XYZ file of C-alpha atoms in Angstrom:
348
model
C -8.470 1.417 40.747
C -7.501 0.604 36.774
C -9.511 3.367 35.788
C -8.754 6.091 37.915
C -6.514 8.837 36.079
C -2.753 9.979 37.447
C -2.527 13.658 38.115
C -1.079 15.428 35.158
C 0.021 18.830 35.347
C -0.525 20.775 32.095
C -2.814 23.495 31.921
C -3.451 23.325 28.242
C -7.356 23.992 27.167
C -7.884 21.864 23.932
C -10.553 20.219 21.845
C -11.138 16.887 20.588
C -11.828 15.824 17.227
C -12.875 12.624 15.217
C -12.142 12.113 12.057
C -13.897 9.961 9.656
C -12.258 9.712 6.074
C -14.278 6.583 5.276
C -14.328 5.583 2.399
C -11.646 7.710 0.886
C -9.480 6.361 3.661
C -10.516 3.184 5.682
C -9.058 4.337 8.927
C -10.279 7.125 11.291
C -8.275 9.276 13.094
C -8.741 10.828 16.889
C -7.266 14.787 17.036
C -6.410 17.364 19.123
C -6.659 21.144 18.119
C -2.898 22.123 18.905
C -0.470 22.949 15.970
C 0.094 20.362 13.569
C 1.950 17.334 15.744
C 3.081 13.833 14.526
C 4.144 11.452 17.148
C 6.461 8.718 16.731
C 5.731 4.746 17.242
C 3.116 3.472 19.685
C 2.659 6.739 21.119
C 0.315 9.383 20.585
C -1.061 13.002 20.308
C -1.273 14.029 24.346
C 2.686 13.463 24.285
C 3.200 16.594 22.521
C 2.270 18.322 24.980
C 4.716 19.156 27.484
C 6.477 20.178 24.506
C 3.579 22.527 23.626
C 3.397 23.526 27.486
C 6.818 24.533 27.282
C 7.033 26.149 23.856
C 4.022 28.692 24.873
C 6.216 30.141 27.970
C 9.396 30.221 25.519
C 6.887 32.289 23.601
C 6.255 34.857 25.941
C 9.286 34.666 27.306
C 11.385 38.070 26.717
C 14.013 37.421 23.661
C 16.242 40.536 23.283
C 14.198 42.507 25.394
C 10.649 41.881 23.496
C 8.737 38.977 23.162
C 9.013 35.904 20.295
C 7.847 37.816 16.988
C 6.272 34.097 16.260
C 2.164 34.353 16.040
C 0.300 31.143 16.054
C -3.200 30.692 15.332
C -3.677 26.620 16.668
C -1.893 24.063 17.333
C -2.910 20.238 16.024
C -1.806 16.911 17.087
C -3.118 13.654 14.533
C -2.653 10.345 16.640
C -1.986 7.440 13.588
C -4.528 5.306 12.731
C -3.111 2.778 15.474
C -2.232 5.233 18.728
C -4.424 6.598 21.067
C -7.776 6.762 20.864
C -7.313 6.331 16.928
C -6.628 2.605 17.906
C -9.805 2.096 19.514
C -12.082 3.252 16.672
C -10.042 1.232 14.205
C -9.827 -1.460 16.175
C -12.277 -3.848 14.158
C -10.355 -3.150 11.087
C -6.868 -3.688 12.172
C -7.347 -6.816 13.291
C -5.964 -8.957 10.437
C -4.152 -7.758 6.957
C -1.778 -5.287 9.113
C 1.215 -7.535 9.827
C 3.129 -5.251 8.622
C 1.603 -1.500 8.869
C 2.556 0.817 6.666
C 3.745 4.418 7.772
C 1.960 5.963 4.527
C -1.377 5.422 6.119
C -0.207 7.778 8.972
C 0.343 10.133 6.206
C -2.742 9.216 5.022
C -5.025 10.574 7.469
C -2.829 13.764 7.625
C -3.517 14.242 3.804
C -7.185 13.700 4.287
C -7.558 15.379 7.641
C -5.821 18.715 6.026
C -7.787 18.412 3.011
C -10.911 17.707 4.597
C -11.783 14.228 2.427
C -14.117 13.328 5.167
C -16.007 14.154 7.834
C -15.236 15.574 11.418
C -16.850 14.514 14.459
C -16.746 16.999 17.833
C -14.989 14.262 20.476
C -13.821 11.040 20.300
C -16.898 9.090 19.440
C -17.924 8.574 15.655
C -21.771 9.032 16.967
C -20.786 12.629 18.371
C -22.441 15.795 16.351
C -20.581 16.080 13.033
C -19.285 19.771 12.602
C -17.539 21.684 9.529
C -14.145 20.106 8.402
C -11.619 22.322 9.213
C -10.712 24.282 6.327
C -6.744 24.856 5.978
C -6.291 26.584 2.963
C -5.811 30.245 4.201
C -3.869 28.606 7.062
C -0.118 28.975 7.079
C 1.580 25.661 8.814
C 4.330 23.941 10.124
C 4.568 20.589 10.734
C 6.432 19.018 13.127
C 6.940 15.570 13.695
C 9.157 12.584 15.217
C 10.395 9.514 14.605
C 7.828 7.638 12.212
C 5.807 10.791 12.716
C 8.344 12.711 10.708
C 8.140 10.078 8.079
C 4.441 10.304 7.817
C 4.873 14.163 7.586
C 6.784 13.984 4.122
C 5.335 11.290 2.871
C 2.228 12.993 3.214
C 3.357 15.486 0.844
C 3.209 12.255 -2.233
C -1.026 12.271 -2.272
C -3.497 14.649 -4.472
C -4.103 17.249 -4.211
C -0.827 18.284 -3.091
C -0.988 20.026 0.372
C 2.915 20.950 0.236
C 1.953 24.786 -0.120
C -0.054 24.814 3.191
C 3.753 24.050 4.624
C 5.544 27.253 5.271
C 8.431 24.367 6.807
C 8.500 21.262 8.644
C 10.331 20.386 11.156
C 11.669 16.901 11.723
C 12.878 15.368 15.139
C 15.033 12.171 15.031
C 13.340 11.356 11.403
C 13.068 7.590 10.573
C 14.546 8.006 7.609
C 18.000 5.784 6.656
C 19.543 3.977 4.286
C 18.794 0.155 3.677
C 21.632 -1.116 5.844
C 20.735 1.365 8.970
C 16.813 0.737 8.259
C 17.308 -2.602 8.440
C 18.817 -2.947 11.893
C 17.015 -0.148 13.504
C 13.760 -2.273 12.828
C 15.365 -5.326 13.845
C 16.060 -3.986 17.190
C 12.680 -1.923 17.504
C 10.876 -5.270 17.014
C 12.709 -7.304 19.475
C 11.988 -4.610 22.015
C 8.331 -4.008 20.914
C 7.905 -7.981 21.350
C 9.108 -8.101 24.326
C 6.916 -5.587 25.881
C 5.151 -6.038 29.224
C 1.581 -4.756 28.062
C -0.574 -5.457 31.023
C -0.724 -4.039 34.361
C -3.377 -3.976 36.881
C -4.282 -0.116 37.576
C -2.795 2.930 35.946
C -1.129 3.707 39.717
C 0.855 0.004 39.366
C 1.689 1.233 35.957
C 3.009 4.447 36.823
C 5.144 3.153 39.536
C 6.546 0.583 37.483
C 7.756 2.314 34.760
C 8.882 5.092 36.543
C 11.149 2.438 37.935
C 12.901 0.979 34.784
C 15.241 3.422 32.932
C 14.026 3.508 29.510
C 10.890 5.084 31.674
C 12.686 6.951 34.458
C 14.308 9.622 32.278
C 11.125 10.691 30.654
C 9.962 14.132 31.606
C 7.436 13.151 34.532
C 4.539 14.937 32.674
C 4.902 12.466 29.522
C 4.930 9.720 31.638
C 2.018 10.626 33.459
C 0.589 11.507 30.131
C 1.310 7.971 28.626
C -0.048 6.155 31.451
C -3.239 8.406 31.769
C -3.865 8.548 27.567
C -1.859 5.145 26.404
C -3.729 2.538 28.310
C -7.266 1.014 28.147
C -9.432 -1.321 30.550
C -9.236 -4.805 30.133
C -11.082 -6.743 28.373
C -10.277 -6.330 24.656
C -10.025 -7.780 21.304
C -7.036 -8.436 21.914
C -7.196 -9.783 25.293
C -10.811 -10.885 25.622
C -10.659 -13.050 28.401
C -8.722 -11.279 31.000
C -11.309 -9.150 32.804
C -9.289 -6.998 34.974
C -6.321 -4.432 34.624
C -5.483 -2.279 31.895
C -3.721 -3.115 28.488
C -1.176 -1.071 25.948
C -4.396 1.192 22.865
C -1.336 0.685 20.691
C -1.266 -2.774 21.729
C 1.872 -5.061 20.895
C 1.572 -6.564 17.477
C 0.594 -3.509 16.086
C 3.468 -1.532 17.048
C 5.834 -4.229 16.194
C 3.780 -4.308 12.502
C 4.731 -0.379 11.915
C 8.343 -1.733 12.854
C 8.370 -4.148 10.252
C 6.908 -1.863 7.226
C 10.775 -0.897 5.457
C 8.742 0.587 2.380
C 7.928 3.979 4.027
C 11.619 4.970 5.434
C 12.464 3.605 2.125
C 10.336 5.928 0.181
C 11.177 8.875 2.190
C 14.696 8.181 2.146
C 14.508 8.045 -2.186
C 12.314 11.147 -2.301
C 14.325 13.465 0.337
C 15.711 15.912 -2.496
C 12.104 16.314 -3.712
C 10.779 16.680 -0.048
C 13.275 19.128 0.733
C 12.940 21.208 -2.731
C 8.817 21.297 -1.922
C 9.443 22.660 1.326
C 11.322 24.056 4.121
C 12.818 21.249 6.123
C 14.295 21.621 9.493
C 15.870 18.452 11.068
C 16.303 17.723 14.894
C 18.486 14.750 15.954
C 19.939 13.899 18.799
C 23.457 13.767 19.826
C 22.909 9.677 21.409
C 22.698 7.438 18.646
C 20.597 4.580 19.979
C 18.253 4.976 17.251
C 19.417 6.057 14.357
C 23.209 4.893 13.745
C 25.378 8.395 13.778
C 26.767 7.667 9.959
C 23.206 7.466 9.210
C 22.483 10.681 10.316
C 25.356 12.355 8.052
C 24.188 9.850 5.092
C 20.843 12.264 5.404
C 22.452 15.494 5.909
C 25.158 15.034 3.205
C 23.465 12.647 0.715
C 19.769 11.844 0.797
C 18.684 15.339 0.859
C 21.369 16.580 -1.767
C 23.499 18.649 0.822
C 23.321 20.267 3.926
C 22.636 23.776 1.526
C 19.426 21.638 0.802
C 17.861 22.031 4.637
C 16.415 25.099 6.341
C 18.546 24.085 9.121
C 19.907 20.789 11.143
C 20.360 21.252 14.977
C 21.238 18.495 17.985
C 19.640 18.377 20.519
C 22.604 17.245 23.042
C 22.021 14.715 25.878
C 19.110 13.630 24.431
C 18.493 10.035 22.590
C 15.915 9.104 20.180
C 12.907 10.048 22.557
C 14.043 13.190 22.983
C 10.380 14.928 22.925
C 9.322 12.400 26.004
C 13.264 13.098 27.668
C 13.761 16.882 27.002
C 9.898 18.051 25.996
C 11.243 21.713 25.594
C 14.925 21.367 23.735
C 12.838 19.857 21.337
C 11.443 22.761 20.333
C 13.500 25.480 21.574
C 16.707 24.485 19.819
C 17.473 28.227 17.808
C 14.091 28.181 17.369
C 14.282 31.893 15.110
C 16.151 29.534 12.636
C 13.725 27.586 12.084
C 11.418 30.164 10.968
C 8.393 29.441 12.753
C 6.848 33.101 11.862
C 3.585 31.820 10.943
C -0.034 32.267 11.545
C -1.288 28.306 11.779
């Protein structure tokens, strides 16, 4: 029963990656070849993609009487070294000296996956056939990512050699990025919660049903939950849990989510450095109109202060109804918020 898989209904074709930056990074990183996605804390790159489902028929959807003059090439979605199926390769490593995990390593792997400082590996195995790095310097991209995600997408800009003029914009949905005072409480409550976390359940059917049951769950676009269940979990045992022999268990298990919680140095970093982020390159912001993430004051602190003025920003839009998880609640506002505004026009 645990390892049965519930039905999911997308009809995306994609390929799997590996990534192997060792030793120029000491973490490996598991991707999909979508556009270029960034997921938010303890999830991973298979959530984008109801949003992806849903921003291909907006696409060819008739706007004005002809279709979306937007053209895109691929679409790529980078799980963090501690999601997904990036958790299980770096499993070994992050058992010990990550009590705190910091979000730069996300951006990290998206420097070194972009800029090819490593080697790529076709599926999720580092023994599968290595093939060509991807090479993104005639690409034109946009990044888009949430919560820490978005972080790890500006703070990516900080490494050499710079990537910031692969970026024709980025877009940023329900950012992670507040002053000291907001920071401070949002992780406070994000570890409490990440703590308490049930993290085992015996079959991914129990699983589903469960969490389809409890609200923070229930509101989640059925597809992402389906997706989380089928792409989040693992069989039992683990290094984590190695004497419980049955069941399935959280790939971005408990303490490691609650360590990305705990790191206040990257929000901190990108919340010193938004005027240079947003003078490097086009930056779009998403947030939501329910605060239960990021306090609303801190929102306008970002808007009016951080990034030097709302004159600084490609755009800022609300997505209303939604709350912090507003790509796993409302997979295609996300995206389709004025989307000509945001100048997605590019070949990626």
């Amino acid at each position: 029963m645990s390892s049965s898989l519930i039905v999911e209904t997308s009809s995306l074709l994609s390929e799997s990656y590996t990534f192997d930056s060792r030793p120029y990074h000491p973490l490996a990183s598991t991707v999909k070849r979508y556009w270029i996605f960034l997921h938010g804390g303890s999830f991973h790159k298979e959530h984008w993609e109801p949003v992806i489902d849903d921003l291909l028929v907006l696409l060819t959807q008739s706007q004005n009487g002809s279709k979306a003059n937007i053209k895109i090439r691929e679409m790529w979605a980078i799980d963090a070294p501690t999601s997904g199926d990036s958790a299980l390769l770096n499993e070994e490593a992050l058992r010990w000296g990550y009590e705190s995990f910091p979000w730069q390593e996300y951006g990290r792997s998206i420097h070194a996956f972009l800029t090819g400082r490593g080697r790529t590996h076709a599926g999720f195995n580092l023994q599968d056939p290595v093939v060509p790095n991807i090479d993104f310097s005639s690409h034109i991209l946009v990044g888009i990512g949430h919560s820490i995600g978005a972080v790890s997408l500006v703070l990516s800009l900080d490494y050499f050699p710079s990537i910031e003029g692969l970026f024709s914009s980025g877009i940023l949905v329900e950012p992670m990025i507040m002053n000291e005072k907001a920071a401070r409480s949002a992780a406070a409550v994000f570890t409490a919660n990440s703590v308490a976390r049930r993290d085992i359940w015996p079959s991914r059917e129990e699983a589903y049903k469960m969490l389809k049951a409890r609200h923070t769950w229930k509101i989640w676009d059925d597809r992402t939950l389906r997706i989380y269940v089928n792409h989040g979990l693992r069989p039992l045992p683990t290094l984590e849990y190695p004497d419980i022999k049955d069941g399935l268990t959280l790939k971005c298990t408990r303490k490691l989510e609650t360590a990305s919680y705990r790191d206040l140095n990257g929000c901190h970093v990108a919340y010193r450095n938004m005027r240079s982020y947003v003078s490097r390159i086009r930056l779009h912001i998403v947030y939501s109109t329910v605060n239960d993430g990021i306090p609303a004051e801190a929102k306008q602190d970002i808007i009016h202060n951080a990034t030097g003025g709302l004159q600084n920003l490609a755009s800022v839009e609300y997505i209303e109804g939604a709350a912090h998880l507003s790509p796993q609640t409302h997979p295609r506002a996300a995206l389709q918020v004025d989307t000509e505004m945001r100048g997605l026009k590019a070949k990626l």
